[in-house]
Short mmCIF file of C-alpha atoms and ligand atoms in Angstrom, two decimals:
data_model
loop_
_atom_site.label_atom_id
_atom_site.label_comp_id
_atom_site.label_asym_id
_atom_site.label_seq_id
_atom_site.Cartn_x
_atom_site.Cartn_y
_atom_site.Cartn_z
CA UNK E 263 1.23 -33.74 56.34
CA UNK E 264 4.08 -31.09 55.92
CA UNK E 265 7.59 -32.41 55.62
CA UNK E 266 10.34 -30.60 57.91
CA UNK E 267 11.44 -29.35 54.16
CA UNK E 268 8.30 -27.59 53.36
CA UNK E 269 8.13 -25.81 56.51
CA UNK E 270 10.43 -22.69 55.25
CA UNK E 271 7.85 -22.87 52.18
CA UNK E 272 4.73 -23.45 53.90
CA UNK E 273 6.00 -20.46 57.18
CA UNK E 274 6.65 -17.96 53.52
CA UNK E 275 3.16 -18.66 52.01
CA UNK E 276 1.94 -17.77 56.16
CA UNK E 277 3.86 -14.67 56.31
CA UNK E 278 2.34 -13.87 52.33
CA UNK E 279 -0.92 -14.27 53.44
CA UNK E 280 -0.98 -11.80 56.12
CA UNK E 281 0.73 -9.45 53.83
CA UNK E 282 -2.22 -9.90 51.30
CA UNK E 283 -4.68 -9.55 54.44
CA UNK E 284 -3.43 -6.42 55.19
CA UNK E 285 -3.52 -4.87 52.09
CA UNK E 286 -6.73 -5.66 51.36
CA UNK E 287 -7.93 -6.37 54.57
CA UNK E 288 -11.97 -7.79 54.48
CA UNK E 289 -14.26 -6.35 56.23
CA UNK E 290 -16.79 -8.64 55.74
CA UNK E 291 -18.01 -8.59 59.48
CA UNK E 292 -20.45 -7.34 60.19
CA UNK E 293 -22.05 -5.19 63.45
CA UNK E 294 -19.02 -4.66 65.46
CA UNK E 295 -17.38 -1.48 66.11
CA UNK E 296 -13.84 -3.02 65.24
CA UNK E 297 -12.02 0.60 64.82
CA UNK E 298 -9.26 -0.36 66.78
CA UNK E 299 -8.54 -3.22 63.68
CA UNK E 300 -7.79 0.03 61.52
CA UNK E 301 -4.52 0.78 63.35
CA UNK E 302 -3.27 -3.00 64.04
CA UNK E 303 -1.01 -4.78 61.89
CA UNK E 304 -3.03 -7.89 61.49
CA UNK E 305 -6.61 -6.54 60.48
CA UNK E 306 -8.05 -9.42 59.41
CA UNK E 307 -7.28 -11.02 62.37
CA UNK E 308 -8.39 -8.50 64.27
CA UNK E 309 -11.68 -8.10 62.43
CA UNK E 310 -12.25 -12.08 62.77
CA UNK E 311 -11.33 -11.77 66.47
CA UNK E 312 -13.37 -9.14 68.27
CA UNK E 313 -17.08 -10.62 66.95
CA UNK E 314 -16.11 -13.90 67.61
CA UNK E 315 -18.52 -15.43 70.61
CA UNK E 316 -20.63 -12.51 70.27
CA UNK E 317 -21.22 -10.48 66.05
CA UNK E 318 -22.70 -7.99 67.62
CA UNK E 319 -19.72 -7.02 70.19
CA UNK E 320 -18.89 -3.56 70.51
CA UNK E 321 -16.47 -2.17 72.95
CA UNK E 322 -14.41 0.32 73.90
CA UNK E 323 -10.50 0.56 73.21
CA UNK E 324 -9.65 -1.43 76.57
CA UNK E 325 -12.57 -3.85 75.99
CA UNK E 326 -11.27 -4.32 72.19
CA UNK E 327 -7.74 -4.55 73.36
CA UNK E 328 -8.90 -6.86 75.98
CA UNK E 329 -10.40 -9.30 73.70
CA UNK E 330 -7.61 -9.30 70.85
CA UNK E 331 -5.56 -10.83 74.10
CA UNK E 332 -8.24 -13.45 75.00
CA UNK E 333 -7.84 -14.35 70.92
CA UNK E 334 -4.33 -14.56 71.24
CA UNK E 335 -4.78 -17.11 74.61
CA UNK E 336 -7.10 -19.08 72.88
CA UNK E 337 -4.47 -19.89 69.63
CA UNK E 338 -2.02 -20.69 72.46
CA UNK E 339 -4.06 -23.03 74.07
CA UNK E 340 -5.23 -24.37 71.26
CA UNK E 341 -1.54 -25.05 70.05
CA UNK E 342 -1.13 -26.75 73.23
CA UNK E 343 -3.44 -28.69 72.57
CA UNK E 344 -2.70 -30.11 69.13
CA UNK E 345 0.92 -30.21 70.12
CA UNK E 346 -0.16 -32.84 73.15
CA UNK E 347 -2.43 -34.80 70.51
CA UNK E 348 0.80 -35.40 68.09
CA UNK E 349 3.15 -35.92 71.12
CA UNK E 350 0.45 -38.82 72.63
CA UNK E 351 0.78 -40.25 69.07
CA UNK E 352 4.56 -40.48 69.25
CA UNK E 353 5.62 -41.54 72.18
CA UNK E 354 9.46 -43.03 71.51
CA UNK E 355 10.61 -39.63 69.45
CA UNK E 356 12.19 -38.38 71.95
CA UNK E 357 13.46 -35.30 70.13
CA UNK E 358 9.47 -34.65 69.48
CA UNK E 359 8.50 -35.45 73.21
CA UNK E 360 11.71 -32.73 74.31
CA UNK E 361 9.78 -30.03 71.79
CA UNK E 362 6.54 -30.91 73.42
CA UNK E 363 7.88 -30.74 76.73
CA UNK E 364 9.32 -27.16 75.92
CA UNK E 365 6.49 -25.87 74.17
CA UNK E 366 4.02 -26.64 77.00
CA UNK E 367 6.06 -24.78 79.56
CA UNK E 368 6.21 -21.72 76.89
CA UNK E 369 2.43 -21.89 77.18
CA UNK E 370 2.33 -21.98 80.78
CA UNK E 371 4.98 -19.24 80.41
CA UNK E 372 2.41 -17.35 78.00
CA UNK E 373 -0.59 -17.50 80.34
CA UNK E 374 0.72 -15.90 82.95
CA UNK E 375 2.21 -13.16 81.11
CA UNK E 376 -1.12 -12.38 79.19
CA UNK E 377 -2.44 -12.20 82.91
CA UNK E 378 -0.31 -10.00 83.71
CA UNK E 379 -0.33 -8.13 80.60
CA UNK E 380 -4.34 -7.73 81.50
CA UNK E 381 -3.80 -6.29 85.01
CA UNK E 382 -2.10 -3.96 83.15
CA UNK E 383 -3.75 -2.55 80.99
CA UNK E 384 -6.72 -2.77 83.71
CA UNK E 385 -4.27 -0.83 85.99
CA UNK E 386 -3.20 1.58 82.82
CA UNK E 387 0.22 0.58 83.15
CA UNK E 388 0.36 0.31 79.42
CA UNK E 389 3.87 0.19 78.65
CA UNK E 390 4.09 -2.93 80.89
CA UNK E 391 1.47 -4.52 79.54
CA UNK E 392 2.56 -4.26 75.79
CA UNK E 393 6.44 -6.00 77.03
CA UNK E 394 4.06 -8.63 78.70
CA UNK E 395 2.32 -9.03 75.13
CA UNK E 396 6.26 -8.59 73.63
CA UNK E 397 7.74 -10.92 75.57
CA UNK E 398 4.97 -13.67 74.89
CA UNK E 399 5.44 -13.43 71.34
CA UNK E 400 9.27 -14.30 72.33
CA UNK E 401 8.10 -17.37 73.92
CA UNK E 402 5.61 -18.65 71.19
CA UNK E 403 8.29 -18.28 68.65
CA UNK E 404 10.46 -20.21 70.63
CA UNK E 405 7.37 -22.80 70.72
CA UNK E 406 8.28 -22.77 67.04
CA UNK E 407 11.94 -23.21 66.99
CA UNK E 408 11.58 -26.17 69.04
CA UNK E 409 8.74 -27.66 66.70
CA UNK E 410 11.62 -27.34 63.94
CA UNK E 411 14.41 -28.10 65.81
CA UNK E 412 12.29 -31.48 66.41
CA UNK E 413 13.03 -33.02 62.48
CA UNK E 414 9.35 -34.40 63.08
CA UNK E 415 6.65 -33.55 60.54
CA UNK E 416 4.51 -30.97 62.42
CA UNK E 417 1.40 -30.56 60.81
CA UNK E 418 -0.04 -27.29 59.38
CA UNK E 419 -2.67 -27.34 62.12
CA UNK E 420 -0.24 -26.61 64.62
CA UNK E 421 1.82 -23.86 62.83
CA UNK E 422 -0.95 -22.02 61.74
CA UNK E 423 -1.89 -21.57 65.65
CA UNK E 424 1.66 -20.84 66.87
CA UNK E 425 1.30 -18.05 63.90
CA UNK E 426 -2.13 -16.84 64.88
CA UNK E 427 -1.01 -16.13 68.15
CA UNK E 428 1.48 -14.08 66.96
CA UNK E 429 -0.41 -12.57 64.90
CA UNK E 430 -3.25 -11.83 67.47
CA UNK E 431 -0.58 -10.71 69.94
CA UNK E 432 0.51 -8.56 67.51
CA UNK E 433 -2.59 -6.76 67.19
CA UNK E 434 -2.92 -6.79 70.85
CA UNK E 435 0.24 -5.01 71.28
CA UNK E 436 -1.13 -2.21 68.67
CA UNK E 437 -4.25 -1.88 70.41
CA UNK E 438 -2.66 -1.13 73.88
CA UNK E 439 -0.39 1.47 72.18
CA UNK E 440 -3.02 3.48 71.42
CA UNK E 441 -4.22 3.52 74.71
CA UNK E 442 -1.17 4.52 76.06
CA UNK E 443 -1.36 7.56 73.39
C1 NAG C 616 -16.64 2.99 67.53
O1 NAG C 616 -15.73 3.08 68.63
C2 NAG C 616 -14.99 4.28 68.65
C3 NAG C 616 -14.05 4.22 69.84
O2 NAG C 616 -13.61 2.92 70.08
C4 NAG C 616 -15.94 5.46 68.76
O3 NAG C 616 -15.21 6.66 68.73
C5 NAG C 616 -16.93 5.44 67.61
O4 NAG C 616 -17.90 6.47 67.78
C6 NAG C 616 -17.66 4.10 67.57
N1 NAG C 616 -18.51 4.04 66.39
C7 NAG C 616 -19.73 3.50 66.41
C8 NAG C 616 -20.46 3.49 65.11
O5 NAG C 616 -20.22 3.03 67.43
C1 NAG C 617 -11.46 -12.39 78.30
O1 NAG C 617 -11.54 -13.67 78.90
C2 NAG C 617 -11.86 -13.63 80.28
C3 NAG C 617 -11.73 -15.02 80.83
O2 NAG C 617 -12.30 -15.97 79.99
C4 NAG C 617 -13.27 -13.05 80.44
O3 NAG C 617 -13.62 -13.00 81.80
C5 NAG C 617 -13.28 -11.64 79.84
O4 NAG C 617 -14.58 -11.12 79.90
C6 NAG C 617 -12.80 -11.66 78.42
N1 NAG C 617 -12.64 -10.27 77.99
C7 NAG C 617 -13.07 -9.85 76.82
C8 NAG C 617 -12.89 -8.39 76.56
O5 NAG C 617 -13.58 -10.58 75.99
C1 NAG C 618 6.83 -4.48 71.42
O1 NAG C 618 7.10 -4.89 70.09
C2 NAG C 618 6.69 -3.93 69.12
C3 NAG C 618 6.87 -4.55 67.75
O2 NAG C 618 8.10 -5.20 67.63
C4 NAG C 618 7.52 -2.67 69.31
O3 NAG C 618 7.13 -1.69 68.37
C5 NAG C 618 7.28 -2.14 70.71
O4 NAG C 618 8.11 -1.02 70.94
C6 NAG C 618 7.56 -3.20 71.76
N1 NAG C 618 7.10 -2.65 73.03
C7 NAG C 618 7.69 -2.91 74.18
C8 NAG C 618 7.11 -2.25 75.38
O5 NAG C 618 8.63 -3.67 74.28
#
């Protein structure tokens, strides 16, 4: 389990990782038409995300933009999730239980701004829908702050989500910029 000390270490060796991934970014997956992963910052995200559920999935730009956002929701809920299985195993922290508490309303925040952010780009009101995808990324990183801010050992699990999302988001963000161009 990471210590509160190692987290600085172990959110560096994250951020060095998707540095390395998109420098040499694998394309080890097959069938898809993933073009849209060429122009996002996170391709190997990107290139993990759009065959998931389906290796042969090919799509247009919205359909491929569309999906890097459903990848993004699914690392949020996800993190949710984890976060509510430590929380149930702590119930007297109450600095943990206030982080919980916070991050699950910065989920709820998150799902209805990726809604929104899909109208969007549905109703090709791009520019909206990237601050949508913007201002979720606000909110997950918040999600992380509090996790900190908590002095409770968080385990990787849950970091690695709350930095997927991001991550995914990210690429979401790039995808819907090229859309809009
Ligand atoms: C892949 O998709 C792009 C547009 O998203 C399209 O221009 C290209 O022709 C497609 N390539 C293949 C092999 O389907
Ligand atoms: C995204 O998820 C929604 C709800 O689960 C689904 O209806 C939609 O088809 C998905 N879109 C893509 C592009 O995968
Ligand atoms: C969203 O964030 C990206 C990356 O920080 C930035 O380039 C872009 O301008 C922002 N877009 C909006 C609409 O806020």
């Amino acid at each position: 389990m990471a210590s509160i000390a190692r987290l600085p270490l172990c959110l560096f060796l994250i951020i060095l990782t998707f540095a390395i991934a998109n420098k040499y970014p694998l394309r080890v997956i097959g069938a898809a038409n993933n073009s849209v992963c060429d122009s996002t910052p996170k391709k190997l995200l990107c290139n993990f995300c759009l065959p998931s559920g389906n290796p042969h999935f090919v799509g247009d730009l919205t359909t491929q933009a569309l999906k890097l956002v459903n990848c993004s929701l699914r690392q949020a809920v996800r993190a949710d999730e984890l976060i509510f299985n430590l929380c149930s195993l702590f119930p007297k922290n109450a600095e943990l239980q206030f982080a919980c508490i916070g991050c699950h309303g910065c989920l709820d925040a998150i799902t209805n701004t990726l809604s929104s952010a899909v109208r969007n780009v549905k109703a090709k009101l791009f520019s909206d829908a990237r601050e949508d995808v913007n201002t979720t990324i606000f909110y997950e990183k918040k999600c992380i702050l509090l996790m900190k801010s908590s002095r409770s050992s968080i385990p990787y699990t849950i970091l690695q989500a709350l930095i997927y999302y991001i991550g995914y988001a990210m690429d979401a963000n790039a995808a819907i910029r090229l859309l809009h161009e």
